[in-house]
Coordinates of C-alpha atoms and ligand atoms in Angstrom, one line a residue:
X15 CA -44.9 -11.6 14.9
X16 CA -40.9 -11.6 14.4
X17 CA -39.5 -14.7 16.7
X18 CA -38.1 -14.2 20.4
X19 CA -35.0 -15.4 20.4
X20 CA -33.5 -17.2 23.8
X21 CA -29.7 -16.0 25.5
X22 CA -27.7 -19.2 25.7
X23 CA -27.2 -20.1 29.8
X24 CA -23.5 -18.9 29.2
X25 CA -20.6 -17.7 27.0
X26 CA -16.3 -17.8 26.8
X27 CA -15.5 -14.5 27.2
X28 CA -11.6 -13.8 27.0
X29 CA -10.9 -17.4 29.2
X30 CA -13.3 -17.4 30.8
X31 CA -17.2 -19.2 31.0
X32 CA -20.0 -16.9 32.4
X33 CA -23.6 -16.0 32.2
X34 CA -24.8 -13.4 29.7
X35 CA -25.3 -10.8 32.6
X36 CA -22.3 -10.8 33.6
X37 CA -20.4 -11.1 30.3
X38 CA -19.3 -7.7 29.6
X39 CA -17.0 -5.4 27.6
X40 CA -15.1 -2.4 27.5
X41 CA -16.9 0.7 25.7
X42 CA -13.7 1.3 23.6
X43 CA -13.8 -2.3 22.4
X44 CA -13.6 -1.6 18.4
X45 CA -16.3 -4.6 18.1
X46 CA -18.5 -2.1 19.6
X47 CA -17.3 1.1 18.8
X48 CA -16.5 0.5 15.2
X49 CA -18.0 -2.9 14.1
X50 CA -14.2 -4.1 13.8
X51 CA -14.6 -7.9 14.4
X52 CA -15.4 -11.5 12.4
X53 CA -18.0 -13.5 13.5
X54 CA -18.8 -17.4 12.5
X55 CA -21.5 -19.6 12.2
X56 CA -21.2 -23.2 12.6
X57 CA -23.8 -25.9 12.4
X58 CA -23.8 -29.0 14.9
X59 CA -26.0 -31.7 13.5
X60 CA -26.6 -34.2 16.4
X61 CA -24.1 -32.6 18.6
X62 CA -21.6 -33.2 15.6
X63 CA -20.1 -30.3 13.7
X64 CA -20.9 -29.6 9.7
X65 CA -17.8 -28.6 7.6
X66 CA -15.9 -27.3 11.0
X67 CA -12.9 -27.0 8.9
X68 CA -14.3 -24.8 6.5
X69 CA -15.8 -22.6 8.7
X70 CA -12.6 -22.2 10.6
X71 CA -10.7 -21.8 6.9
X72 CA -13.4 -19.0 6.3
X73 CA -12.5 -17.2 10.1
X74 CA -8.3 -17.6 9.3
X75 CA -9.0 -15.9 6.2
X76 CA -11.1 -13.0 7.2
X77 CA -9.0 -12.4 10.7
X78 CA -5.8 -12.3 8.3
X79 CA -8.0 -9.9 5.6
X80 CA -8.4 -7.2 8.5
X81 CA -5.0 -8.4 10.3
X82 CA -6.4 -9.5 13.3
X83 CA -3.6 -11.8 14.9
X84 CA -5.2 -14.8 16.2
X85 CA -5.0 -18.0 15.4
X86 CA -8.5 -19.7 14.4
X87 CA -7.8 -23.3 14.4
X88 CA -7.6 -24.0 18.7
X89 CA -10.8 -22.2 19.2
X90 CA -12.2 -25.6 17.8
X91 CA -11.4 -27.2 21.2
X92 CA -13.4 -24.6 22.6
X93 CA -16.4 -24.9 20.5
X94 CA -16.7 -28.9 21.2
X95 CA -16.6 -27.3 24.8
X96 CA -19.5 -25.1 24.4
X97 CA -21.4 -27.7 22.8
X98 CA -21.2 -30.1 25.5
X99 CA -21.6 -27.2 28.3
X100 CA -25.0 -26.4 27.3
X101 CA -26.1 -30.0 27.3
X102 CA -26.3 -30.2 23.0
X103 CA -23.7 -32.9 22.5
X104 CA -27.2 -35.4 21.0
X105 CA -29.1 -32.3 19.4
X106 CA -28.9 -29.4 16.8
X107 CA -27.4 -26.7 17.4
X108 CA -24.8 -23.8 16.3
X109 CA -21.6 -22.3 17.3
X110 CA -21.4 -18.2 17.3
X111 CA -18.2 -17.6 17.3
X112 CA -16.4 -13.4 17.4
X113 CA -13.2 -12.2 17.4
X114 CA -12.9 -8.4 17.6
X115 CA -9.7 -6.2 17.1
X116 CA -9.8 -5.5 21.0
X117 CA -10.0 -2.4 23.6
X118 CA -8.0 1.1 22.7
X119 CA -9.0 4.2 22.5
X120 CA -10.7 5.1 19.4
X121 CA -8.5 5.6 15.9
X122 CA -9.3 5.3 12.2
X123 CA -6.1 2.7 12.2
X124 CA -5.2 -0.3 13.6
X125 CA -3.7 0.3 16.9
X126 CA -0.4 -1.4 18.3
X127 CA -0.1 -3.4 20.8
X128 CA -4.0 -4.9 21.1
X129 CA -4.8 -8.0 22.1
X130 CA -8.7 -9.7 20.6
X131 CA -11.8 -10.2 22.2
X132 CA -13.0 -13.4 21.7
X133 CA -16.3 -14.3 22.6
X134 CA -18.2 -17.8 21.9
X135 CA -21.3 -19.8 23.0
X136 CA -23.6 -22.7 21.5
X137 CA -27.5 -22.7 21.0
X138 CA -30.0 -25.1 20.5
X139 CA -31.2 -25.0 16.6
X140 CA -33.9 -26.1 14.8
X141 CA -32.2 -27.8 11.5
X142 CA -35.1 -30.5 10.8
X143 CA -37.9 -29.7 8.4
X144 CA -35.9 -27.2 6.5
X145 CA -37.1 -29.2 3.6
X146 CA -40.8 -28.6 4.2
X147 CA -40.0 -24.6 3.9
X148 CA -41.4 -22.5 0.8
X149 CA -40.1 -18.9 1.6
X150 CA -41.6 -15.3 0.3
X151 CA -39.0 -13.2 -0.2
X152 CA -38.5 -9.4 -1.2
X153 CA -36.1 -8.1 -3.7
X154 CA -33.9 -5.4 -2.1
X155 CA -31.3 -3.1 -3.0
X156 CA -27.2 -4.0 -2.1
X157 CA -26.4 -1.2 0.0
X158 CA -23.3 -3.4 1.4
X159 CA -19.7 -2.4 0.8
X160 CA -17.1 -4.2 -1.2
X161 CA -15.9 -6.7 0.8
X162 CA -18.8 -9.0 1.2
X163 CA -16.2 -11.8 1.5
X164 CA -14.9 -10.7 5.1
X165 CA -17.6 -12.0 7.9
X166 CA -17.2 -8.8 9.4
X167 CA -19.9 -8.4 12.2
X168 CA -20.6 -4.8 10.7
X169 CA -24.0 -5.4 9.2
X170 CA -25.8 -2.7 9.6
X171 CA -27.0 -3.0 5.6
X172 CA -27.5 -6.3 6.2
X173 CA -29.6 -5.7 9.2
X174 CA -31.4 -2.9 7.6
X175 CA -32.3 -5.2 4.4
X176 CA -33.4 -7.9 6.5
X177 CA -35.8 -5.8 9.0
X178 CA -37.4 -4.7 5.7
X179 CA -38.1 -8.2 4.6
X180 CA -39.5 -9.4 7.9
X181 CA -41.3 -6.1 9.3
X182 CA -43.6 -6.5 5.5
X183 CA -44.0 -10.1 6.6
X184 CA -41.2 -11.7 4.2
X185 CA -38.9 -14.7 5.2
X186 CA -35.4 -13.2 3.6
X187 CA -34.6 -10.6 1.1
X188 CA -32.2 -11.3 -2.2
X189 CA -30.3 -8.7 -2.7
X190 CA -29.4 -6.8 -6.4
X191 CA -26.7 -4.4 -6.7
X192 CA -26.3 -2.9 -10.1
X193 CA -29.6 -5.3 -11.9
X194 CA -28.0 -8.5 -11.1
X195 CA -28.8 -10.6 -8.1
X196 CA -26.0 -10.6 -5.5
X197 CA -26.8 -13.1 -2.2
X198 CA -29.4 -12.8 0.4
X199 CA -29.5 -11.0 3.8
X200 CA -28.1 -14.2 5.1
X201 CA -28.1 -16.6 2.9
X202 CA -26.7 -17.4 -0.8
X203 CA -29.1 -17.9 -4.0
X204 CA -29.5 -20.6 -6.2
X205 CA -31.7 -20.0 -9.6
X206 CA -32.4 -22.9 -11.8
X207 CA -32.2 -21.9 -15.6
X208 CA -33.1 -23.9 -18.9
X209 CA -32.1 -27.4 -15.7
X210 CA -28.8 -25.2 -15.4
X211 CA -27.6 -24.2 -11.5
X212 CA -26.5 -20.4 -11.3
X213 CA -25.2 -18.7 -8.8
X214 CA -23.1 -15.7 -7.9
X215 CA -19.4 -16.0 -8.4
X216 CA -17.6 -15.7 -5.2
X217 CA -15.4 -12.3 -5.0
X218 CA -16.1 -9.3 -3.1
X219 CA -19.7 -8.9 -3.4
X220 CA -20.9 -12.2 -1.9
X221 CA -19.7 -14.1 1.2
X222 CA -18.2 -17.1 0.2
X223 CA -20.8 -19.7 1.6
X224 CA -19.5 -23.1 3.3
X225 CA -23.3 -24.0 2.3
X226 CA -22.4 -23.0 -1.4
X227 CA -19.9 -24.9 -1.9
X228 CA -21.3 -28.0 -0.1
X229 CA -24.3 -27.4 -2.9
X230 CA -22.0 -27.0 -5.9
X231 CA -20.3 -30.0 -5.1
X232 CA -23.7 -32.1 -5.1
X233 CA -24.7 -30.8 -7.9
X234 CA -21.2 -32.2 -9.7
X235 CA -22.0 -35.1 -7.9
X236 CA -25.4 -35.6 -9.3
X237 CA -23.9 -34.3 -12.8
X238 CA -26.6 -31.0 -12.5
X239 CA -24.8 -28.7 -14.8
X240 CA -23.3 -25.5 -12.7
X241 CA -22.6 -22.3 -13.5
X242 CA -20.6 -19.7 -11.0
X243 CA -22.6 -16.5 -12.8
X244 CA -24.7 -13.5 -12.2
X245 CA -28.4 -13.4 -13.0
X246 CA -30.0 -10.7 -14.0
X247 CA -33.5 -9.1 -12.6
X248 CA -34.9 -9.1 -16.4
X249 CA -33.6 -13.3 -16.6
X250 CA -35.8 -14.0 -14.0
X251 CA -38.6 -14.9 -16.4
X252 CA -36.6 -17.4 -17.9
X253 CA -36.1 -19.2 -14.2
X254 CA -37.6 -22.1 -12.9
X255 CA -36.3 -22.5 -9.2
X256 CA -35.2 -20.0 -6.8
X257 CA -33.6 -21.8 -3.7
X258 CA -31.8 -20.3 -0.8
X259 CA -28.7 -22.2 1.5
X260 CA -26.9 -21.2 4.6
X261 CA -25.6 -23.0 7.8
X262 CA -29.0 -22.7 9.8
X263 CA -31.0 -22.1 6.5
X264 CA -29.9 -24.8 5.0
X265 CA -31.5 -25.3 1.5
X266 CA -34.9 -23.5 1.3
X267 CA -37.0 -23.4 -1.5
X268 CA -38.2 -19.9 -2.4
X269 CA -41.9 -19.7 -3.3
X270 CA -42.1 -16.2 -4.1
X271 CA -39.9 -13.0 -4.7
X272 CA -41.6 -9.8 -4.6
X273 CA -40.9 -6.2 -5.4
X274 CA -42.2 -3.2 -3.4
X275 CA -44.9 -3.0 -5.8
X276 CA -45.5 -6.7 -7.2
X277 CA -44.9 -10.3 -7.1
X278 CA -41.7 -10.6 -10.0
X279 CA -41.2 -14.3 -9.5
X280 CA -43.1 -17.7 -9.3
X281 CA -41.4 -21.0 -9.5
X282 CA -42.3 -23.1 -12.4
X283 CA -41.3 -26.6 -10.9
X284 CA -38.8 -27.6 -7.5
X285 CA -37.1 -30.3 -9.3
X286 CA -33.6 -29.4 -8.5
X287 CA -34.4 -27.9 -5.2
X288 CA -35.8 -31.2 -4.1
X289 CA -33.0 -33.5 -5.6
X290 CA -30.3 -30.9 -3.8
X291 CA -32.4 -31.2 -0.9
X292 CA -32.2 -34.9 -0.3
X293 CA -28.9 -35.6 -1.1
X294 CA -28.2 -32.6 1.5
X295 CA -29.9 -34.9 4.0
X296 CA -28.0 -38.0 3.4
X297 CA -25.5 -36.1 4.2
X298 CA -25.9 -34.2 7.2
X299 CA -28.4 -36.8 8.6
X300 CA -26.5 -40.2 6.8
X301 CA -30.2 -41.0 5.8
Ligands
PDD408 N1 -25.1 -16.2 7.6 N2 -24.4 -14.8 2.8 C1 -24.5 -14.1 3.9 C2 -24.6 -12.6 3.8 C3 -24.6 -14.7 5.1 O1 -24.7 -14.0 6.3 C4 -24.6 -16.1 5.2 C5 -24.6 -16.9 6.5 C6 -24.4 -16.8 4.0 C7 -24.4 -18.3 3.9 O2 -23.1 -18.8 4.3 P1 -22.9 -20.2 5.0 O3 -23.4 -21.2 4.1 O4 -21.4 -20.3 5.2 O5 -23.6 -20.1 6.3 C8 -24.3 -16.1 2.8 C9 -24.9 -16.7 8.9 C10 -25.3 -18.0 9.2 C11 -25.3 -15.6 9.9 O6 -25.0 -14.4 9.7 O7 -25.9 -16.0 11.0

């Protein structure tokens, strides 16, 4: 059964706070009509935000990638506003945050003369027991463009790898474009190698994760060796750990990765996983 997912009581459209039903747009706005907009994801542990400035780093650059004037940094304000508006300033929850080009009628370029949609609500999440999670996953093909970097809220190859994954009863897919594993449908991957950390090198093909780069700093903390480096489907016999991060993900061990055909992939030990894991907690959770 895939999970229902809830509407939040209400959303900042444009200025203004109002219910779901009532939040509405034009049918020329580009978000719709051509997929041209950012989104971001931002975690709230405890009603507290996770790396806000990163996140809001990650929107600036992608808004300025696809020259979408508008300034990221004061929607911040706003966010600490939707948090306490749905009654999650003491629990976990996220920030969805999306900034389209705007309304005009419909052109290949970027019209003149638009002003952006911005749209923005919390929700409750569940971030706890992300450590007790062993996820099957299915190896899919990277049928994304080349700009993987920009947040854009076009996913339709995103969506269409992930409905794979879940319809077959998988948690996530990884992704391989040209043999060598890219990121996951919504989440970055981790392999643990001869008790070294690999993982995709940021560029074009891969977003560059706020989760990522919170891992690759622990692991420099806790002197885990790191290398920023593609892995290769025929390496996978040589891995040990698969793990998966994100914002709502978190760190998730993978217990499984699958072809069409076959299981390819069973992890030898969690070491790492659980050592990333529990620093992750001390510090998200200061436990
Ligand atoms: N997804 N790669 C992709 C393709 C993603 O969509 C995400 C996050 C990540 C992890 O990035 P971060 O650690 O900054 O969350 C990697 C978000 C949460 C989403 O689409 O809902």
């Amino acid at each position: 059964m895939k999970p229902v997912k809830e509407y939040p009581a209400e959303v900042y459209l444009n200025g203004s706070w109002i219910k779901p039903q009532q939040a509405t747009i034009s049918v020329f706005d580009r978000g719709f009509m051509l997929g041209d907009g950012i989104y971001e994801v931002t975690p709230y542990y405890s009603g507290k935000a996770f790396k806000l400035k990163e996140h809001l780093d990650r929107l600036q650059y992608c808004l300025e990638e696809v020259q979408i004037n508008f300034d990221a940094y004061p929607i911040a304000e706003i966010m600490a506003e939707a948090i306490e508006r749905a009654g999650l300033a003491e629990s976990d929850a996220a920030v969805y945050v999306q900034i389209t080009r705007g309304v005009a009628p419909r052109t290949h370029y970027y019209p003149e003369k638009i002003s952006p949609t911005v749209l923005l609500y919390a929700y409750p999440v569940k971030l706890e027991g992300f450590e007790n999670k062993e996820w099957k996953v299915l190896s899919s093909k990277d049928k994304r463009w080349h700009r993987c970097d920009i947040k854009s809220t076009a996913l339709l190859a995103n969506v269409m790898a992930n409905e794979e994954a879940i319809a077959r009863g998988y948690d996530e897919n990884i992704l391989v474009r040209k043999g060598y594993f890219t990121e996951g449908s919504h989440s970055t991957i981790f392999f643990v190698k001869h008790g070294t950390v690999f993982t995709h090198p940021e560029g074009p093909h891969i977003l560059s994760g706020v989760t990522r780069q919170v891992v690759l700093d622990l692991c420099r903390d806790l002197k885990i060796k790191v290398r920023e480096d593609k892995v290769h489907l025929d390496e996978l016999v040589e891995v040990d750990e698969i793990f998966l991060t994100g914002t709502t993900t978190q760190i998730v061990k993978v217990a499984s990765v699958h072809s069409l055909e076959k299981e390819i992939f069973t992890p030898r030990k969690d070491t790492v996983t659980r050592q990333l894991q529990e620093e992750f907690l001390k510090l998200t959770r200061g436990k």
